[in-house]
Coordinates of C-alpha atoms and ligand atoms in Angstrom, one line a residue:
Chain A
X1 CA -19.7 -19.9 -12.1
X2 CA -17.6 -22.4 -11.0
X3 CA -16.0 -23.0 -7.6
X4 CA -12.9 -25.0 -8.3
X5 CA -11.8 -27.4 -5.3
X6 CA -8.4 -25.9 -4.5
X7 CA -5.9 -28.8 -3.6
X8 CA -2.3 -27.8 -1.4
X9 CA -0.2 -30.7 -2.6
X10 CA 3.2 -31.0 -0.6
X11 CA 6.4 -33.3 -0.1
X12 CA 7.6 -33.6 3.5
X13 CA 10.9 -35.2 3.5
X14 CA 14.1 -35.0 2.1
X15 CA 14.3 -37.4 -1.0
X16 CA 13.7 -35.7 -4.5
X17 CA 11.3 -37.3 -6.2
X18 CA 8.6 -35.3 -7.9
X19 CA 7.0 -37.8 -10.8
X20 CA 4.6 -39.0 -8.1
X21 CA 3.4 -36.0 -7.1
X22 CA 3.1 -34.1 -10.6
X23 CA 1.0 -37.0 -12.4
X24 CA -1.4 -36.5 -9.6
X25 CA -1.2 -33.1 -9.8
X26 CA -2.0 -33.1 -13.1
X27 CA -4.7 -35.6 -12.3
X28 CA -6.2 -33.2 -10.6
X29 CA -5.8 -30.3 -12.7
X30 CA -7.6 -32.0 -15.5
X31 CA -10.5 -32.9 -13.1
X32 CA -11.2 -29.4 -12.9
X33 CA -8.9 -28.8 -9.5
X34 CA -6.9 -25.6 -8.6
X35 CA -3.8 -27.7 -7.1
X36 CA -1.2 -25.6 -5.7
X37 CA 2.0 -27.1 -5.8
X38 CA 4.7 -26.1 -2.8
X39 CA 7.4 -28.3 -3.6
X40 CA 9.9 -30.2 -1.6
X41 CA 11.0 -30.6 1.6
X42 CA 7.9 -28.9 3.2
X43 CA 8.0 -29.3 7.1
X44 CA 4.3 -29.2 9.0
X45 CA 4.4 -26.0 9.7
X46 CA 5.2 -25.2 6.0
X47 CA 2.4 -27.2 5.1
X48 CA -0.5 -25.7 7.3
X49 CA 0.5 -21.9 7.2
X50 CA 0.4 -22.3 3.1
X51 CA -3.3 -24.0 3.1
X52 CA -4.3 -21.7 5.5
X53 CA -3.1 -18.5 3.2
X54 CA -4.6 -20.6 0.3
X55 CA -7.0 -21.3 1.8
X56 CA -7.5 -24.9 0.4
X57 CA -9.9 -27.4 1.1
X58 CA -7.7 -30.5 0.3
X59 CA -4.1 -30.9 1.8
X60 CA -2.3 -33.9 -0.3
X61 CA 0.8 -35.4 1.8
X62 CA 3.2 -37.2 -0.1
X63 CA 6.6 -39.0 1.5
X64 CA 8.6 -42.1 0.6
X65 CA 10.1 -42.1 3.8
X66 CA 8.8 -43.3 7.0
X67 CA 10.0 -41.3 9.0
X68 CA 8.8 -38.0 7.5
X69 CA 5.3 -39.8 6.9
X70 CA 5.2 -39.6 11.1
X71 CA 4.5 -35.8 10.5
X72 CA 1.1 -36.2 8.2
X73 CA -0.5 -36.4 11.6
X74 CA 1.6 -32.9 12.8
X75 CA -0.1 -31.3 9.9
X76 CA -3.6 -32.0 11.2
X77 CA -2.7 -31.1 14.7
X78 CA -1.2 -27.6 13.6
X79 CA -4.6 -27.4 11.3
X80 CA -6.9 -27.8 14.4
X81 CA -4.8 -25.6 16.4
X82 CA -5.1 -22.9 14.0
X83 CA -8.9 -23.2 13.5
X84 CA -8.8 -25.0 9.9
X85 CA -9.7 -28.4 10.8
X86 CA -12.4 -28.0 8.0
X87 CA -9.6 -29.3 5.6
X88 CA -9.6 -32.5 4.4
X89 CA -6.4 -34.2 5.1
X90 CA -4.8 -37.2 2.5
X91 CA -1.6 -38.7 2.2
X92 CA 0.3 -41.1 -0.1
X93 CA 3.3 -42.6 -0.9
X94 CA 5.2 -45.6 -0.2
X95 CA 3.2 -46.6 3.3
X96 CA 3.0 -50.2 4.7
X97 CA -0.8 -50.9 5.5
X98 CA -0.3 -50.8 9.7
X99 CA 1.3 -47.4 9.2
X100 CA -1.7 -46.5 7.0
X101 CA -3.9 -47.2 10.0
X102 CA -1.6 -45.3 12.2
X103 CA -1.8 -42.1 10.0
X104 CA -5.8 -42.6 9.7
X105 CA -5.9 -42.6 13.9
X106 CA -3.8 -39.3 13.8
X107 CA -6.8 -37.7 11.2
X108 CA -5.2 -38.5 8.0
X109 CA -8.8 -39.1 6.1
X110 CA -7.4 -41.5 4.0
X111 CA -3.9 -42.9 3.0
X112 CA -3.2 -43.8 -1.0
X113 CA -0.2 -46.5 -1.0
X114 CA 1.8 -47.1 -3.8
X115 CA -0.8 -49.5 -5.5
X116 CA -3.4 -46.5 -5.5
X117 CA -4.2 -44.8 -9.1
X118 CA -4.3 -41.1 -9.5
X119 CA -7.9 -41.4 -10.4
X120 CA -8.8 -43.1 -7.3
X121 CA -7.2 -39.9 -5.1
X122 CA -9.4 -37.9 -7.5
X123 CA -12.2 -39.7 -7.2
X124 CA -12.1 -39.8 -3.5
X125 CA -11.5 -35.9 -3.2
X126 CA -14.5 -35.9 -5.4
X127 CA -17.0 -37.7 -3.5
X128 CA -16.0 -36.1 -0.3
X129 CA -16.4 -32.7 -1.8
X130 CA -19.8 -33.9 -2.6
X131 CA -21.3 -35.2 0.5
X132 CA -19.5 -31.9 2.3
X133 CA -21.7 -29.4 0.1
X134 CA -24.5 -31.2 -0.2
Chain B
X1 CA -24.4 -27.8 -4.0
X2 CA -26.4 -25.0 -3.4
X3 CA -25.8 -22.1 -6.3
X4 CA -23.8 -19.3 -5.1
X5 CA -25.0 -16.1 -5.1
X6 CA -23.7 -14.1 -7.9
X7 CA -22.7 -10.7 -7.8
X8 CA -25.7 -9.7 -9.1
X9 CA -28.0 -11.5 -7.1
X10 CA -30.2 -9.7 -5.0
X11 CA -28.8 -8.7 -1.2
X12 CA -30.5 -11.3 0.9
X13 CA -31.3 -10.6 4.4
X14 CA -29.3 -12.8 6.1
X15 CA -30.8 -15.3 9.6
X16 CA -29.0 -15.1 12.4
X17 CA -28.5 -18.9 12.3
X18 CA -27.0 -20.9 15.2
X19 CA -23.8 -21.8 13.6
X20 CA -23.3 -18.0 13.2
X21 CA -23.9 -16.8 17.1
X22 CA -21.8 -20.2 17.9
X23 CA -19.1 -18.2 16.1
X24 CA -19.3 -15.1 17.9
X25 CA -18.9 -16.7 20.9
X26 CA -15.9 -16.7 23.1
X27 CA -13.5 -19.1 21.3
X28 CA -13.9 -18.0 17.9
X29 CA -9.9 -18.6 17.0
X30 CA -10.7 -22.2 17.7
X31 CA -14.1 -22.2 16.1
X32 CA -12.5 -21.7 12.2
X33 CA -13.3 -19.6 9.9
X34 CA -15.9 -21.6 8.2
X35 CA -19.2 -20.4 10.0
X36 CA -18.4 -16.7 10.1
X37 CA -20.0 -14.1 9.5
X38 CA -19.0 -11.3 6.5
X39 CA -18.3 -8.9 9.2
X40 CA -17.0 -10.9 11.3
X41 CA -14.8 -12.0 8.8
X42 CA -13.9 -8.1 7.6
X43 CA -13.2 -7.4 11.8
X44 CA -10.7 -10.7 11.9
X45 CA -9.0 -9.6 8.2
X46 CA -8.2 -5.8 9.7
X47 CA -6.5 -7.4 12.3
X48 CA -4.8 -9.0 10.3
X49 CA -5.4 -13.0 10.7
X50 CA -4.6 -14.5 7.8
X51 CA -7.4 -17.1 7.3
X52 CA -9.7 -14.7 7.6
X53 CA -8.0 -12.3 4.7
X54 CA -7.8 -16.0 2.8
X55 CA -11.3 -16.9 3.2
X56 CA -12.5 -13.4 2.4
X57 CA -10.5 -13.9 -1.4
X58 CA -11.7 -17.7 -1.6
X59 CA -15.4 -15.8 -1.5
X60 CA -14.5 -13.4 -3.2
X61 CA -13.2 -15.4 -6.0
X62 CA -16.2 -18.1 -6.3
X63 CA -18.4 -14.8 -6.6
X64 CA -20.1 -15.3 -3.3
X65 CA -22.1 -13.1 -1.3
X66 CA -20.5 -13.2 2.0
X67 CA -17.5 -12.3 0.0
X68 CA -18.7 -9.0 -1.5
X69 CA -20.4 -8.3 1.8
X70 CA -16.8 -8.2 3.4
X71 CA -15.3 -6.9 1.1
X72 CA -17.6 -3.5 1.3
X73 CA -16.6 -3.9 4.8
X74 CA -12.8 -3.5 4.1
X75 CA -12.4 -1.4 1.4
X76 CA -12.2 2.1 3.2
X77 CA -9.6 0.7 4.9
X78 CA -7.3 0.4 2.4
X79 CA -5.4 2.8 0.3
X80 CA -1.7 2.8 2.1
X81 CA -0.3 -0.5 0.3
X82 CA 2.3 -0.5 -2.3
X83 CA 1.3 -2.5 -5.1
X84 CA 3.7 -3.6 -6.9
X85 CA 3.5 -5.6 -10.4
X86 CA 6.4 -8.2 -12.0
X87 CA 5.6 -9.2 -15.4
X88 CA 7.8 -10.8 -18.1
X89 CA 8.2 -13.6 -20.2
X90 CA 7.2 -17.0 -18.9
X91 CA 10.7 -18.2 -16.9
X92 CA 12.6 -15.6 -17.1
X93 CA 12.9 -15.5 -12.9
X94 CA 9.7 -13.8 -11.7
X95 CA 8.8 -15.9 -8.9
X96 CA 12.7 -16.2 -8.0
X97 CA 12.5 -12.7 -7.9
X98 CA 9.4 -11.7 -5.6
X99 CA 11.1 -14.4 -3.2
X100 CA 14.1 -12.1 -3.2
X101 CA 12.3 -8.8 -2.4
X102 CA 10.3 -10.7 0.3
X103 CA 13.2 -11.3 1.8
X104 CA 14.8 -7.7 1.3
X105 CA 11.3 -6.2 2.1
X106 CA 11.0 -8.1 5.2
X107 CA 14.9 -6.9 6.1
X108 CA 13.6 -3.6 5.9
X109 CA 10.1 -4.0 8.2
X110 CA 7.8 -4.1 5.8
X111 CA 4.9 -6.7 6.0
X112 CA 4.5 -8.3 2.5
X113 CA 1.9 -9.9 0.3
X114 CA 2.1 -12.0 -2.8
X115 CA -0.7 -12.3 -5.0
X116 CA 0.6 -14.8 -8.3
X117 CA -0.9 -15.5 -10.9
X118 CA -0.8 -18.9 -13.2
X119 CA -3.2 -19.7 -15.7
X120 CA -6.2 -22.0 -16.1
X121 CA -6.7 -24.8 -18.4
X122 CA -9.0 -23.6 -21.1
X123 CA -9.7 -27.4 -21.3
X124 CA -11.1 -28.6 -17.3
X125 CA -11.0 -25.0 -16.1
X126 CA -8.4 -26.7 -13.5
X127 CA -4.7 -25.0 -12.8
X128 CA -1.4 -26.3 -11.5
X129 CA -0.2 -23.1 -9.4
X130 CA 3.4 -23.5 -9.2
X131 CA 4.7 -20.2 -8.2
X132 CA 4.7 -20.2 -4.8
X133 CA 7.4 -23.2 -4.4
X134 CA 10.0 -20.5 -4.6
X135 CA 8.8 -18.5 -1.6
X136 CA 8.1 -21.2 0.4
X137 CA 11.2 -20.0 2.8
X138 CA 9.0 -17.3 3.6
X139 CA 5.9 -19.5 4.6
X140 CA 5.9 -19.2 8.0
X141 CA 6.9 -15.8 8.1
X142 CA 3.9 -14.1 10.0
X143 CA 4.5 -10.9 8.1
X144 CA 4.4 -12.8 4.4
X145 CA 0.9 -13.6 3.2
X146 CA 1.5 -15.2 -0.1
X147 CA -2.0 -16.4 -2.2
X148 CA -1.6 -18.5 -5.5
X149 CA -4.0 -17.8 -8.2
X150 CA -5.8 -19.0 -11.0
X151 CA -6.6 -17.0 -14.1
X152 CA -10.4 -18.5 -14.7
X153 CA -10.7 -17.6 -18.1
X154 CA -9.3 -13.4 -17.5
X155 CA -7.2 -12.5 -20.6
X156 CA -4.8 -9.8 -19.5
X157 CA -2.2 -11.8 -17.6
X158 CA -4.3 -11.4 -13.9
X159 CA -6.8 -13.2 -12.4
X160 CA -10.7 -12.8 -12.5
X161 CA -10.3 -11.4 -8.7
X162 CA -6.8 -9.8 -8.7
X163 CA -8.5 -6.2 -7.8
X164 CA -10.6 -7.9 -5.4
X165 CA -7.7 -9.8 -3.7
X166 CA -5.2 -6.6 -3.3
X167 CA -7.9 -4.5 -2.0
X168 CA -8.2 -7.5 1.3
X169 CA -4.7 -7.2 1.4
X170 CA -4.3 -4.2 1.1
X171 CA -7.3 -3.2 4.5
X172 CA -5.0 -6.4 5.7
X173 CA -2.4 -4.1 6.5
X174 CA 0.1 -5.4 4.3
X175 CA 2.7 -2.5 3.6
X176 CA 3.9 -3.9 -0.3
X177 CA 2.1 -5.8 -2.5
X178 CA 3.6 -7.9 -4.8
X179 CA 1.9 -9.1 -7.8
X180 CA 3.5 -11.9 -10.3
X181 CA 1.4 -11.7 -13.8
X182 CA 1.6 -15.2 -15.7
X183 CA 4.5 -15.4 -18.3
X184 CA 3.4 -12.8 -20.8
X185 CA 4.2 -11.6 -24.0
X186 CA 2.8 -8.7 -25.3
X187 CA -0.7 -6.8 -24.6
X188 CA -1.7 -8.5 -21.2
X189 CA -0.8 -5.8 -19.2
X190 CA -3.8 -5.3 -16.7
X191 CA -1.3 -5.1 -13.9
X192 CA -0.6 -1.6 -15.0
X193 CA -3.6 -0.9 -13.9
X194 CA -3.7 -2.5 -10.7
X195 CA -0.2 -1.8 -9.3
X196 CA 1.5 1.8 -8.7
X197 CA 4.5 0.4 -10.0
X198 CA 5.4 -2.7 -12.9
X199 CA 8.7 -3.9 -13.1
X200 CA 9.4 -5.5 -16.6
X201 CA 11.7 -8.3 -16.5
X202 CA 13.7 -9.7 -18.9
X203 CA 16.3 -11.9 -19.7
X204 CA 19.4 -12.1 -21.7
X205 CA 19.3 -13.7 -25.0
X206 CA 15.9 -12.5 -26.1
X207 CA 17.3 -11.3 -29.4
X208 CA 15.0 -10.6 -31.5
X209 CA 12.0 -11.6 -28.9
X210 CA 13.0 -8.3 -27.6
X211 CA 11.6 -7.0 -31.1
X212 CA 8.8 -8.9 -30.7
X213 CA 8.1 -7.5 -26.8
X214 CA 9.2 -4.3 -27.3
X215 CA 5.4 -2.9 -28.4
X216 CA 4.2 -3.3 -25.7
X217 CA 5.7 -4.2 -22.8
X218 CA 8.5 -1.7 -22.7
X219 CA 6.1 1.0 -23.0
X220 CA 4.6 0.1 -19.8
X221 CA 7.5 -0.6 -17.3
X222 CA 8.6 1.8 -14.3
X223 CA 11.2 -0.1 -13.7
X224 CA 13.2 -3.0 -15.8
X225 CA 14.6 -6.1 -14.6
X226 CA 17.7 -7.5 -16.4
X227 CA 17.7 -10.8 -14.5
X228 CA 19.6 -14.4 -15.2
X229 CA 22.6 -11.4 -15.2
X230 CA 25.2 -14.2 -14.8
X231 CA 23.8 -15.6 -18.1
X232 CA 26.1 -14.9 -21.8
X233 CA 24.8 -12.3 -23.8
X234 CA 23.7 -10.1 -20.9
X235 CA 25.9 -7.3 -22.2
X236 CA 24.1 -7.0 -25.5
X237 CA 20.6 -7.5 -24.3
X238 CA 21.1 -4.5 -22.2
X239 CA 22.7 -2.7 -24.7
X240 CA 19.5 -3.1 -26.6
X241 CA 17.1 -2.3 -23.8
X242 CA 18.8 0.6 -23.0
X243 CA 18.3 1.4 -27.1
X244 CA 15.1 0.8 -26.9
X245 CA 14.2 2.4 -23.7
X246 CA 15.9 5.4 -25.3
X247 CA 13.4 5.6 -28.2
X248 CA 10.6 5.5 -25.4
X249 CA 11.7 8.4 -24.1
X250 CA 9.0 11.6 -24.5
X251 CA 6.6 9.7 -24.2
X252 CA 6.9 8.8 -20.6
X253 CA 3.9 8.0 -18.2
X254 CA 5.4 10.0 -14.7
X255 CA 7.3 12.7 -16.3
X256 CA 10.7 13.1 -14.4
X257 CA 10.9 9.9 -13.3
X258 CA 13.6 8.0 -15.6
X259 CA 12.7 4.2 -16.0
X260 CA 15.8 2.1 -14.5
X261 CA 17.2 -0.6 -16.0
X262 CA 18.8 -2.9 -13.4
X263 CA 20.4 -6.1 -13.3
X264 CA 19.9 -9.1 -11.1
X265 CA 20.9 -12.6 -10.3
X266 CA 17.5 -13.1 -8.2
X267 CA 18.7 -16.5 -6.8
X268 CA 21.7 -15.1 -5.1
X269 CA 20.2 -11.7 -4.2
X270 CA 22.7 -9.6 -6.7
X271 CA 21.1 -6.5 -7.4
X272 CA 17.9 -6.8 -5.1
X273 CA 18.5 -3.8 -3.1
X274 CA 18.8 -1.7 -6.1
X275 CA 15.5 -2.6 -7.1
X276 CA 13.7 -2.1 -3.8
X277 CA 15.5 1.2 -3.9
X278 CA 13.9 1.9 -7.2
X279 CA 10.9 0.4 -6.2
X280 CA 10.2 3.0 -3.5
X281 CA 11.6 5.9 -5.3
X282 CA 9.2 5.5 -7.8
X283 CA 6.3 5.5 -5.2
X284 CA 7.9 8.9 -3.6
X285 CA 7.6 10.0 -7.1
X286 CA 4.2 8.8 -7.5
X287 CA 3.4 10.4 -4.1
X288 CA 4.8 14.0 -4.6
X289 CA 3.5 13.7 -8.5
X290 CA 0.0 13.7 -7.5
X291 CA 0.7 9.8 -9.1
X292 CA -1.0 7.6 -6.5
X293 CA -4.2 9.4 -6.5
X294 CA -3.9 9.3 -10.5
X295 CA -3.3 5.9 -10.5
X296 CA -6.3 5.2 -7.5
X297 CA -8.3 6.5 -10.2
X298 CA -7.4 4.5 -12.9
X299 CA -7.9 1.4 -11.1
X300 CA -10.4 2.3 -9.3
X301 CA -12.3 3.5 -12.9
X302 CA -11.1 -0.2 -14.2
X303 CA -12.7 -2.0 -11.1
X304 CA -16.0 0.0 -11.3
X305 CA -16.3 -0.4 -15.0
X306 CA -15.9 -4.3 -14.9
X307 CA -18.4 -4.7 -12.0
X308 CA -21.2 -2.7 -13.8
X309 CA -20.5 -4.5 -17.2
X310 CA -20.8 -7.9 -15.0
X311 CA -24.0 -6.8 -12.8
X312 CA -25.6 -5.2 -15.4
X313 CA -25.4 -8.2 -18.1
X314 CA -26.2 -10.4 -15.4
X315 CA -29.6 -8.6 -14.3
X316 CA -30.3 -8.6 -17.9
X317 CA -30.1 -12.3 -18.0
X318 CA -32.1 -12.8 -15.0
X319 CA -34.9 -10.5 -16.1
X320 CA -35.2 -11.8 -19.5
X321 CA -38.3 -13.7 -18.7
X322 CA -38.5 -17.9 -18.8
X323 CA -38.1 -19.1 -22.5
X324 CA -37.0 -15.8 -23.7
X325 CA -33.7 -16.2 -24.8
X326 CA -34.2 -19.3 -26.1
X327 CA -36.7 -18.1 -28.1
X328 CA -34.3 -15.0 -29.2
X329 CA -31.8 -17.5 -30.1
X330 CA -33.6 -19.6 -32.2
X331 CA -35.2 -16.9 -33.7
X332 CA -31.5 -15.7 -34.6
X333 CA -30.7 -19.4 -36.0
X334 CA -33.8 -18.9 -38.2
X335 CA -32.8 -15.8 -39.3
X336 CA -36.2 -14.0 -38.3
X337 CA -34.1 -11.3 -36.6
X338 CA -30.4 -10.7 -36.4
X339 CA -28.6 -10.7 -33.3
X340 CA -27.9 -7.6 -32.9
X341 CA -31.7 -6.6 -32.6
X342 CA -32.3 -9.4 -30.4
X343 CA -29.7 -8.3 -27.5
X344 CA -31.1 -5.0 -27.7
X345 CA -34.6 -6.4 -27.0
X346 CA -33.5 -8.0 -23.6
X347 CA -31.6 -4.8 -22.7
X348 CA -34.1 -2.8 -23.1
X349 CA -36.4 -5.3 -21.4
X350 CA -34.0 -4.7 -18.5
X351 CA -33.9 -0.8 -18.7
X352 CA -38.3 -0.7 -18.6
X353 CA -39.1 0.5 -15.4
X354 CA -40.8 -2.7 -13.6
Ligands
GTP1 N1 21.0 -18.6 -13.9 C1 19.9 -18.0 -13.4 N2 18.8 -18.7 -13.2 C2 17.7 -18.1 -12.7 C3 17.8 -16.7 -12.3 N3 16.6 -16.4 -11.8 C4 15.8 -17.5 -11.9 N4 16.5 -18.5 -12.4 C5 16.0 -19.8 -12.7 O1 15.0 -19.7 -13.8 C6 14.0 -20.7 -13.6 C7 12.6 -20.1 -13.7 O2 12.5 -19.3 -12.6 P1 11.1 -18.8 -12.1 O3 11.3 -17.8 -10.9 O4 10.2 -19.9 -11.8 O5 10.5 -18.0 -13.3 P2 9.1 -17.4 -13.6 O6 9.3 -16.2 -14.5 O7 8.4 -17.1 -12.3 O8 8.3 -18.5 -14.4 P3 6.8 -18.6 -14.7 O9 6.0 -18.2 -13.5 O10 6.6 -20.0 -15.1 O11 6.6 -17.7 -15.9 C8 14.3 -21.4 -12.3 O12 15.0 -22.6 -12.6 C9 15.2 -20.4 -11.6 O13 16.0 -21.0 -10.7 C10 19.0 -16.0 -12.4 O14 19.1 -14.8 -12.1 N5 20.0 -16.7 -13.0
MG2 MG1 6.5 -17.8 -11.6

């Protein structure tokens, strides 16, 4: 049988774009991923009590806005607090490169700008997936 | 990746490893939920900590051992949730609608969990679960517990581990149970057999869907669910429920209890109270019917009969000795035996006495 890698993909912020984070989701879907979509306007705490009653292995962070993009690192805090560090932790989005290294410090595993293709963010989950269960 | 074990693997005596006396130590909160144990697991879901419950269905639901080892654990401590199914065509307001009785659930004290249902792609076996992004208001909620799932490959409008799921919830302590079915049209209707009560929900404008629906999904509804009420045409679509609810009449599943049909506007609420109210006089019906055991039965005869079919074919599979169903299979492309007559050689291969 197979053990899907379930995917929490979220927006924190206020703008309302979605066509970002539906082609990935897609992307994911056709590689074989459970994605479960929350929508919009997620806040941290949003985000981490959903993976943790999904139980995901893969929280995707999406935000066009600075601002909101400060709370990727929130998510991993509330995570650890709540004893599901084990969760791999991505983001994406429009994100200069020294914020990228910023959000990489806080325990984002790995930041996808707006140059990054959905089957890179695939691929990535992929790999990391592997060397995790192997 | 290491294969997991499948249901019908043999039990194996578990080590006591390190990782798993690190977890019983002290600061197990902090520790995760990763390196526990089954039991440990079971102890943390009956006191009702939600990534325990979640990682018991994740195991559950990739067939593992540690999952069916907890779940053993739970089960006699289940038995007091209200399970409680919404099917209906795909949009018509059924996730709009479970976020609604959350909320008027939770008014009213009760601790609830979601258990919805999208579908796989046939195609990569992946799913985009969507549901959920209407009961997000409810995701901090301590007393919500909502978990998004994937058909993989069930017909029938459930997932492959809905039983399994609402049996954790259930030992979870979780006083309802809501369960959204994907969008379906006709004959999927395995929620019936999982919840004590399925609320049918429709829409107006179905015309002559409602023809086309009527087989059999009106047959099966406690409870029906006019919603998108602020839509035109609501009038005559429940002028023709209400005809065709009528025609079902005699033939009723609880006798005495007369199927409502109410109408709702889930997004602002209109009509929600009504059908919690309905909701729970059903289950008083059930209760002073001798209903809930009846229906414990049925799903508990649906659950039993599923695992058996699944253990049994897979110990037949993993008896059948190296090279011997290949050879059966290409003795069935040659035509030197039929297929019939090679299945029945690896069953009874199965049922010799070793
Ligand atoms: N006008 C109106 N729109 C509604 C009502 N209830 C739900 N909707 C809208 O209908 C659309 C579909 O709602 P959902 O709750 O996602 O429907 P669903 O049955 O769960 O859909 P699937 O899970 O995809 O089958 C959304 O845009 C809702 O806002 C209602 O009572 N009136
Ligand atoms: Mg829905």
């Amino acid at each position: 049988m197979a053990r899907p890698i379930r995917v929490l993909v979220a927006k924190l912020g206020l703008d309302a774009h979605t066509i970002g984070v539906t082609v990935v989701a897609k992307a994911m879907r056709d590689a074989g991923m459970e994605v479960i979509y929350s929508g919009l306007k997620q806040t941290p705490e949003m985000v981490a009590a959903t993976a943790i009653q999904e139980d995901v292995d893969v929280v995707g962070l999406s935000s066009l806005s600075a601002a909101h993009m400060r709370h990727f690192p929130r998510v991993v805090e509330l995570l650890r607090e709540q004893g599901a560090s084990d969760k791999l932790v991505i983001g994406g989005g429009v994100i200069p490169e020294e914020d990228a290294e910023d959000l990489k410090r806080g325990g984002v595993a790995e930041v996808f700008t707006m140059g990054a293709e959905t089957g890179d963010i695939v691929a990535y989950i992929e790999q990391w997936w592997t060397s995790r269960t192997a | 990746m290491d294969e997991p074990n499948r249901l019908g693997a043999r039990p194996e005596t578990r080590p006591a490893s390190p990782a798993h006396s690190e977890a019983k130590s002290s600061e197990g909160r902090q520790a995760g939920v990763a390196r526990r144990s089954p039991a440990e697991l079971a102890e943390r879901a009956l006191e009702g900590e939600q990534s325990a419950g979640a990682r018991l269905i994740r195991l559950l639901e990739n067939q593992e051992r540690d999952g069916i080892e907890g779940l053993k654990a739970l089960y006699p401590h289940g038995g007091r949730a209200h399970i409680v199914g919404i099917t209906g065509p795909p949009g018509a307001g059924k996730s709009t609608l479970v976020d609604a009785l959350i909320a008027e659930w939770r008014r009213r004290e009760r601790r609830v969990a979601v258990i919805a249902v999208d579908p796989s792609s046939p195609f990569s076996g992946g799913a985009i679960l969507g549901d959920r992004v209407r009961m997000q208001r409810h995701a901090t909620d301590p007393g919500v517990f909502i978990r998004s799932m994937a058909t993989r490959g069930q017909l029938g409008g459930l997932a492959r581990t809905s039983f399994e799921a609402s049996a954790v919830l259930d030992a979870m302590g979780y006083d309802v149970i809501l369960v959204e079915t994907v969008g379906v049209g006709q004959d999927e209707l395995d929620v019936v057999e999982l919840a004590h009560t399925t609320a049918v929900v429709n829409v107006p404008g179905l015309g002559d869907d409602i023809q086309a629906i009527k087989a059999g999904i009106l047959e099966v509804g406690d409870l029906f669910i006019l919603n998108k009420a602020d839509r035109p045409g609501a009038d005559e679509t429940e002028k023709q429920l209400r005809l065709m609810l009528h025609l079902r009449e005699g033939e009723e599943r609880d006798a005495g209890f007369e199927p409502p049909l109410l109408r709702t506007v889930a997004p602002r609420g209109d009509g929600i109270v009504e059908v919690v109210d309905a909701c729970t006089a059903h289950y008083e019906h059930l209760s002073t019917t001798g209903g809930i055991e009846r229906k414990t039965a049925v799903r508990g005869h649906r659950f039993l009969v599923e695992l058996v079919r699944e253990l049994a074919s897979e110990a037949v599979f993993a008896r059948a000795a190296a090279g011997e169903l290949a050879q059966l299979v290409d003795d069935v492309r040659a035509r030197r035996t039929d297929p019939y007559s090679a299945a029945e050689r690896l069953v009874a291969a199965m049922l010799k006495p070793s």
